[in-house]
Amino acid sequence: MKFVFTDKKVTLPNKVHAYAEKKVGKLDRYFKSDAEATVVFSVEKGRNNVELTVRSGGTIIRVAESTSDMFATIDASVASVERQIRKNKARLAKRLRQDAFTRSVDADEVSSFVPEVEEDEFKIVRTKKFPIKPMTVEEAILQMNLLGHSFFAFKNTDADGAFSVVYQRNDGGYGLIEDEG
């Protein structure tokens, strides 16, 4: 597994990066050899934040954790990734390493296992059909706000009628998802 460490608005000692590499490296057993882990460290309002993103093939798993201790935050982010993997074990089985879920446990690793959780079925509880109208990005944002929704799908007239989605971001801004094709 390759590692990329980024320190945002903070300078951390090398021992924090070494600790993160050791802990995140344990996730290597789930992923194929092309896996890359990006770890972003930051400190805001006395809270230590870790954003952990693991990319392997077409699979991306991202978690963000925050605690008062950087080492505890690293542990929590690794546990969150394990929890996501175990929760979606059946769906991820083909994308992950062949022996990802066989237990070969070292004595010091026993406590880091996340308990098995019953996997939920993807259940569609409601289906809506509506015409997707051509409009500009600004019109789509206005329509989304008028409806009180957090996202809105439309045909983008600025991009030759390509399917697009605008969405409200947590920071109050807006995002745009466009079809590449």
PDB file of C-alpha atoms in Angstrom:
ATOM      1  CA  MET A   1       0.000   0.000   0.000  1.00  0.00           C
ATOM      2  CA  LYS A   2       1.281   3.457  -0.924  1.00  0.00           C
ATOM      3  CA  PHE A   3       0.834   6.315   1.540  1.00  0.00           C
ATOM      4  CA  VAL A   4       0.329  10.039   1.000  1.00  0.00           C
ATOM      5  CA  PHE A   5       0.357  12.222   4.123  1.00  0.00           C
ATOM      6  CA  THR A   6      -0.851  15.814   4.136  1.00  0.00           C
ATOM      7  CA  ASP A   7      -0.667  18.155   7.134  1.00  0.00           C
ATOM      8  CA  LYS A   8      -3.182  21.017   6.866  1.00  0.00           C
ATOM      9  CA  LYS A   9      -2.428  24.042   9.036  1.00  0.00           C
ATOM     10  CA  VAL A  10      -0.386  21.865  11.404  1.00  0.00           C
ATOM     11  CA  THR A  11       3.149  20.485  11.607  1.00  0.00           C
ATOM     12  CA  LEU A  12       3.223  16.979  13.041  1.00  0.00           C
ATOM     13  CA  PRO A  13       6.250  15.003  14.217  1.00  0.00           C
ATOM     14  CA  ASN A  14       7.346  12.027  12.115  1.00  0.00           C
ATOM     15  CA  LYS A  15       6.201   9.621  14.825  1.00  0.00           C
ATOM     16  CA  VAL A  16       2.561  10.530  14.032  1.00  0.00           C
ATOM     17  CA  HIS A  17       3.085   9.676  10.356  1.00  0.00           C
ATOM     18  CA  ALA A  18       4.886   6.446  11.322  1.00  0.00           C
ATOM     19  CA  TYR A  19       2.026   5.501  13.668  1.00  0.00           C
ATOM     20  CA  ALA A  20      -0.542   6.236  10.936  1.00  0.00           C
ATOM     21  CA  GLU A  21       1.437   4.178   8.409  1.00  0.00           C
ATOM     22  CA  LYS A  22       1.570   1.231  10.841  1.00  0.00           C
ATOM     23  CA  LYS A  23      -2.158   1.369  11.681  1.00  0.00           C
ATOM     24  CA  VAL A  24      -3.451   2.101   8.161  1.00  0.00           C
ATOM     25  CA  GLY A  25      -1.025  -0.506   6.812  1.00  0.00           C
ATOM     26  CA  LYS A  26      -3.064  -3.173   8.618  1.00  0.00           C
ATOM     27  CA  LEU A  27      -5.882  -2.439   6.148  1.00  0.00           C
ATOM     28  CA  ASP A  28      -3.569  -3.753   3.414  1.00  0.00           C
ATOM     29  CA  ARG A  29      -4.953  -7.247   3.947  1.00  0.00           C
ATOM     30  CA  TYR A  30      -8.272  -6.118   2.416  1.00  0.00           C
ATOM     31  CA  PHE A  31      -6.915  -4.486  -0.726  1.00  0.00           C
ATOM     32  CA  LYS A  32      -5.060  -5.535  -3.855  1.00  0.00           C
ATOM     33  CA  SER A  33      -1.466  -4.409  -4.404  1.00  0.00           C
ATOM     34  CA  ASP A  34      -2.442  -1.167  -6.191  1.00  0.00           C
ATOM     35  CA  ALA A  35      -4.005   0.356  -3.054  1.00  0.00           C
ATOM     36  CA  GLU A  36      -3.182   3.930  -2.059  1.00  0.00           C
ATOM     37  CA  ALA A  37      -4.024   5.532   1.287  1.00  0.00           C
ATOM     38  CA  THR A  38      -4.261   9.300   1.565  1.00  0.00           C
ATOM     39  CA  VAL A  39      -4.226  10.627   5.124  1.00  0.00           C
ATOM     40  CA  VAL A  40      -4.983  14.309   5.761  1.00  0.00           C
ATOM     41  CA  PHE A  41      -4.215  15.611   9.252  1.00  0.00           C
ATOM     42  CA  SER A  42      -5.610  18.898  10.557  1.00  0.00           C
ATOM     43  CA  VAL A  43      -6.366  20.618  13.835  1.00  0.00           C
ATOM     44  CA  GLU A  44      -9.409  22.856  14.238  1.00  0.00           C
ATOM     45  CA  LYS A  45     -10.744  24.326  17.461  1.00  0.00           C
ATOM     46  CA  GLY A  46      -8.635  21.975  19.566  1.00  0.00           C
ATOM     47  CA  ARG A  47      -9.901  18.884  17.722  1.00  0.00           C
ATOM     48  CA  ASN A  48      -7.524  16.573  15.853  1.00  0.00           C
ATOM     49  CA  ASN A  49      -9.024  15.617  12.493  1.00  0.00           C
ATOM     50  CA  VAL A  50      -8.021  12.762  10.216  1.00  0.00           C
ATOM     51  CA  GLU A  51      -9.469  12.217   6.750  1.00  0.00           C
ATOM     52  CA  LEU A  52      -8.541   8.765   5.475  1.00  0.00           C
ATOM     53  CA  THR A  53      -9.170   7.850   1.838  1.00  0.00           C
ATOM     54  CA  VAL A  54      -8.238   4.408   0.497  1.00  0.00           C
ATOM     55  CA  ARG A  55      -8.286   3.854  -3.266  1.00  0.00           C
ATOM     56  CA  SER A  56      -7.951   0.396  -4.753  1.00  0.00           C
ATOM     57  CA  GLY A  57      -8.949  -0.215  -8.343  1.00  0.00           C
ATOM     58  CA  GLY A  58     -12.338   1.437  -8.789  1.00  0.00           C
ATOM     59  CA  THR A  59     -13.194   1.322  -5.094  1.00  0.00           C
ATOM     60  CA  ILE A  60     -12.846   4.409  -2.915  1.00  0.00           C
ATOM     61  CA  ILE A  61     -13.477   4.325   0.832  1.00  0.00           C
ATOM     62  CA  ARG A  62     -13.364   7.614   2.729  1.00  0.00           C
ATOM     63  CA  VAL A  63     -13.814   8.366   6.417  1.00  0.00           C
ATOM     64  CA  ALA A  64     -13.311  11.445   8.565  1.00  0.00           C
ATOM     65  CA  GLU A  65     -12.798  11.250  12.326  1.00  0.00           C
ATOM     66  CA  SER A  66     -12.161  13.843  15.003  1.00  0.00           C
ATOM     67  CA  THR A  67     -11.050  13.463  18.638  1.00  0.00           C
ATOM     68  CA  SER A  68      -8.946  15.344  21.151  1.00  0.00           C
ATOM     69  CA  ASP A  69      -5.918  13.044  20.553  1.00  0.00           C
ATOM     70  CA  MET A  70      -4.294  12.530  17.124  1.00  0.00           C
ATOM     71  CA  PHE A  71      -3.339   8.895  17.832  1.00  0.00           C
ATOM     72  CA  ALA A  72      -6.909   8.083  18.932  1.00  0.00           C
ATOM     73  CA  THR A  73      -8.225   9.801  15.791  1.00  0.00           C
ATOM     74  CA  ILE A  74      -5.998   7.613  13.607  1.00  0.00           C
ATOM     75  CA  ASP A  75      -7.268   4.494  15.432  1.00  0.00           C
ATOM     76  CA  ALA A  76     -10.883   5.642  15.015  1.00  0.00           C
ATOM     77  CA  SER A  77     -10.462   6.267  11.278  1.00  0.00           C
ATOM     78  CA  VAL A  78      -8.939   2.803  10.714  1.00  0.00           C
ATOM     79  CA  ALA A  79     -11.797   1.236  12.721  1.00  0.00           C
ATOM     80  CA  SER A  80     -14.328   3.175  10.609  1.00  0.00           C
ATOM     81  CA  VAL A  81     -12.824   1.858   7.364  1.00  0.00           C
ATOM     82  CA  GLU A  82     -12.907  -1.705   8.756  1.00  0.00           C
ATOM     83  CA  ARG A  83     -16.525  -1.170   9.788  1.00  0.00           C
ATOM     84  CA  GLN A  84     -17.464   0.028   6.266  1.00  0.00           C
ATOM     85  CA  ILE A  85     -15.690  -2.926   4.673  1.00  0.00           C
ATOM     86  CA  ARG A  86     -17.337  -5.465   6.982  1.00  0.00           C
ATOM     87  CA  LYS A  87     -20.779  -3.855   6.612  1.00  0.00           C
ATOM     88  CA  ASN A  88     -20.555  -4.150   2.821  1.00  0.00           C
ATOM     89  CA  LYS A  89     -18.570  -7.393   2.768  1.00  0.00           C
ATOM     90  CA  ALA A  90     -20.692  -9.226   0.181  1.00  0.00           C
ATOM     91  CA  ARG A  91     -20.834  -6.284  -2.212  1.00  0.00           C
ATOM     92  CA  LEU A  92     -17.106  -5.594  -1.929  1.00  0.00           C
ATOM     93  CA  ALA A  93     -15.925  -9.217  -2.116  1.00  0.00           C
ATOM     94  CA  LYS A  94     -15.162  -9.090  -5.857  1.00  0.00           C
ATOM     95  CA  ARG A  95     -13.353  -5.744  -5.608  1.00  0.00           C
ATOM     96  CA  LEU A  96     -11.149  -6.619  -2.665  1.00  0.00           C
ATOM     97  CA  ARG A  97      -8.322  -9.085  -2.270  1.00  0.00           C
ATOM     98  CA  GLN A  98      -9.342 -12.777  -2.570  1.00  0.00           C
ATOM     99  CA  ASP A  99      -8.415 -13.668   1.013  1.00  0.00           C
ATOM    100  CA  ALA A 100      -9.576 -10.345   2.504  1.00  0.00           C
ATOM    101  CA  PHE A 101     -12.023 -11.892   4.948  1.00  0.00           C
ATOM    102  CA  THR A 102     -10.108 -14.968   6.063  1.00  0.00           C
ATOM    103  CA  ARG A 103      -8.967 -14.498   9.623  1.00  0.00           C
ATOM    104  CA  SER A 104      -5.268 -14.838  10.194  1.00  0.00           C
ATOM    105  CA  VAL A 105      -4.805 -12.911  13.390  1.00  0.00           C
ATOM    106  CA  ASP A 106      -1.628 -11.854  15.162  1.00  0.00           C
ATOM    107  CA  ALA A 107      -1.889 -11.678  18.952  1.00  0.00           C
ATOM    108  CA  ASP A 108      -1.488  -7.870  18.987  1.00  0.00           C
ATOM    109  CA  GLU A 109      -4.189  -7.480  16.339  1.00  0.00           C
ATOM    110  CA  VAL A 110      -7.055  -9.250  18.105  1.00  0.00           C
ATOM    111  CA  SER A 111      -8.451  -6.120  19.740  1.00  0.00           C
ATOM    112  CA  SER A 112      -8.508  -4.145  16.469  1.00  0.00           C
ATOM    113  CA  PHE A 113     -11.067  -6.406  14.776  1.00  0.00           C
ATOM    114  CA  VAL A 114     -14.422  -4.806  14.294  1.00  0.00           C
ATOM    115  CA  PRO A 115     -17.291  -7.150  15.235  1.00  0.00           C
ATOM    116  CA  GLU A 116     -19.190  -8.790  12.409  1.00  0.00           C
ATOM    117  CA  VAL A 117     -22.280  -6.767  11.512  1.00  0.00           C
ATOM    118  CA  GLU A 118     -25.231  -8.111   9.597  1.00  0.00           C
ATOM    119  CA  GLU A 119     -25.188  -6.622   6.108  1.00  0.00           C
ATOM    120  CA  ASP A 120     -28.221  -4.543   5.161  1.00  0.00           C
ATOM    121  CA  GLU A 121     -29.896  -5.138   1.840  1.00  0.00           C
ATOM    122  CA  PHE A 122     -30.156  -2.170  -0.535  1.00  0.00           C
ATOM    123  CA  LYS A 123     -33.891  -1.652  -0.381  1.00  0.00           C
ATOM    124  CA  ILE A 124     -35.625   0.875  -2.602  1.00  0.00           C
ATOM    125  CA  VAL A 125     -38.637   2.156  -0.684  1.00  0.00           C
ATOM    126  CA  ARG A 126     -39.897   4.679  -3.202  1.00  0.00           C
ATOM    127  CA  THR A 127     -39.544   5.321  -6.927  1.00  0.00           C
ATOM    128  CA  LYS A 128     -40.259   8.649  -8.599  1.00  0.00           C
ATOM    129  CA  LYS A 129     -40.435   9.390 -12.296  1.00  0.00           C
ATOM    130  CA  PHE A 130     -40.261  12.897 -13.659  1.00  0.00           C
ATOM    131  CA  PRO A 131     -39.105  14.582 -16.844  1.00  0.00           C
ATOM    132  CA  ILE A 132     -35.552  15.904 -16.679  1.00  0.00           C
ATOM    133  CA  LYS A 133     -35.720  19.383 -18.180  1.00  0.00           C
ATOM    134  CA  PRO A 134     -32.949  21.250 -19.985  1.00  0.00           C
ATOM    135  CA  MET A 135     -31.739  24.309 -18.014  1.00  0.00           C
ATOM    136  CA  THR A 136     -28.638  26.198 -16.948  1.00  0.00           C
ATOM    137  CA  VAL A 137     -26.743  25.454 -13.730  1.00  0.00           C
ATOM    138  CA  GLU A 138     -28.094  28.656 -12.141  1.00  0.00           C
ATOM    139  CA  GLU A 139     -31.683  27.699 -13.001  1.00  0.00           C
ATOM    140  CA  ALA A 140     -31.115  24.224 -11.530  1.00  0.00           C
ATOM    141  CA  ILE A 141     -29.775  25.686  -8.254  1.00  0.00           C
ATOM    142  CA  LEU A 142     -32.773  28.019  -8.077  1.00  0.00           C
ATOM    143  CA  GLN A 143     -35.170  25.129  -8.719  1.00  0.00           C
ATOM    144  CA  MET A 144     -33.419  22.990  -6.082  1.00  0.00           C
ATOM    145  CA  ASN A 145     -33.705  25.798  -3.519  1.00  0.00           C
ATOM    146  CA  LEU A 146     -37.358  26.407  -4.378  1.00  0.00           C
ATOM    147  CA  LEU A 147     -38.118  22.714  -3.835  1.00  0.00           C
ATOM    148  CA  GLY A 148     -36.096  22.623  -0.601  1.00  0.00           C
ATOM    149  CA  HIS A 149     -34.065  19.630  -1.825  1.00  0.00           C
ATOM    150  CA  SER A 150     -30.371  18.986  -1.247  1.00  0.00           C
ATOM    151  CA  PHE A 151     -29.767  17.947  -4.892  1.00  0.00           C
ATOM    152  CA  PHE A 152     -31.380  18.410  -8.305  1.00  0.00           C
ATOM    153  CA  ALA A 153     -30.928  16.448 -11.553  1.00  0.00           C
ATOM    154  CA  PHE A 154     -31.211  18.241 -14.905  1.00  0.00           C
ATOM    155  CA  LYS A 155     -30.029  18.389 -18.518  1.00  0.00           C
ATOM    156  CA  ASN A 156     -27.311  21.040 -18.606  1.00  0.00           C
ATOM    157  CA  THR A 157     -27.852  23.423 -21.550  1.00  0.00           C
ATOM    158  CA  ASP A 158     -24.353  24.832 -20.910  1.00  0.00           C
ATOM    159  CA  ALA A 159     -22.932  21.342 -21.657  1.00  0.00           C
ATOM    160  CA  ASP A 160     -25.014  20.419 -24.737  1.00  0.00           C
ATOM    161  CA  GLY A 161     -27.816  18.817 -22.709  1.00  0.00           C
ATOM    162  CA  ALA A 162     -25.566  16.442 -20.734  1.00  0.00           C
ATOM    163  CA  PHE A 163     -27.038  14.885 -17.579  1.00  0.00           C
ATOM    164  CA  SER A 164     -25.890  16.830 -14.506  1.00  0.00           C
ATOM    165  CA  VAL A 165     -26.668  17.103 -10.800  1.00  0.00           C
ATOM    166  CA  VAL A 166     -26.295  20.156  -8.559  1.00  0.00           C
ATOM    167  CA  TYR A 167     -26.118  19.639  -4.811  1.00  0.00           C
ATOM    168  CA  GLN A 168     -25.826  21.651  -1.627  1.00  0.00           C
ATOM    169  CA  ARG A 169     -22.498  21.173   0.162  1.00  0.00           C
ATOM    170  CA  ASN A 170     -22.093  21.036   3.936  1.00  0.00           C
ATOM    171  CA  ASP A 171     -20.046  24.257   3.817  1.00  0.00           C
ATOM    172  CA  GLY A 172     -23.046  26.124   2.336  1.00  0.00           C
ATOM    173  CA  GLY A 173     -21.723  26.197  -1.229  1.00  0.00           C
ATOM    174  CA  TYR A 174     -22.949  24.229  -4.214  1.00  0.00           C
ATOM    175  CA  GLY A 175     -21.457  21.341  -6.163  1.00  0.00           C
ATOM    176  CA  LEU A 176     -21.945  20.180  -9.730  1.00  0.00           C
ATOM    177  CA  ILE A 177     -21.693  16.595 -10.963  1.00  0.00           C
ATOM    178  CA  GLU A 178     -21.382  16.251 -14.718  1.00  0.00           C
ATOM    179  CA  ASP A 179     -21.446  13.254 -17.026  1.00  0.00           C
ATOM    180  CA  GLU A 180     -18.059  12.753 -18.740  1.00  0.00           C
ATOM    181  CA  GLY A 181     -19.579  11.263 -21.878  1.00  0.00           C
TER     182      GLY A 181
END
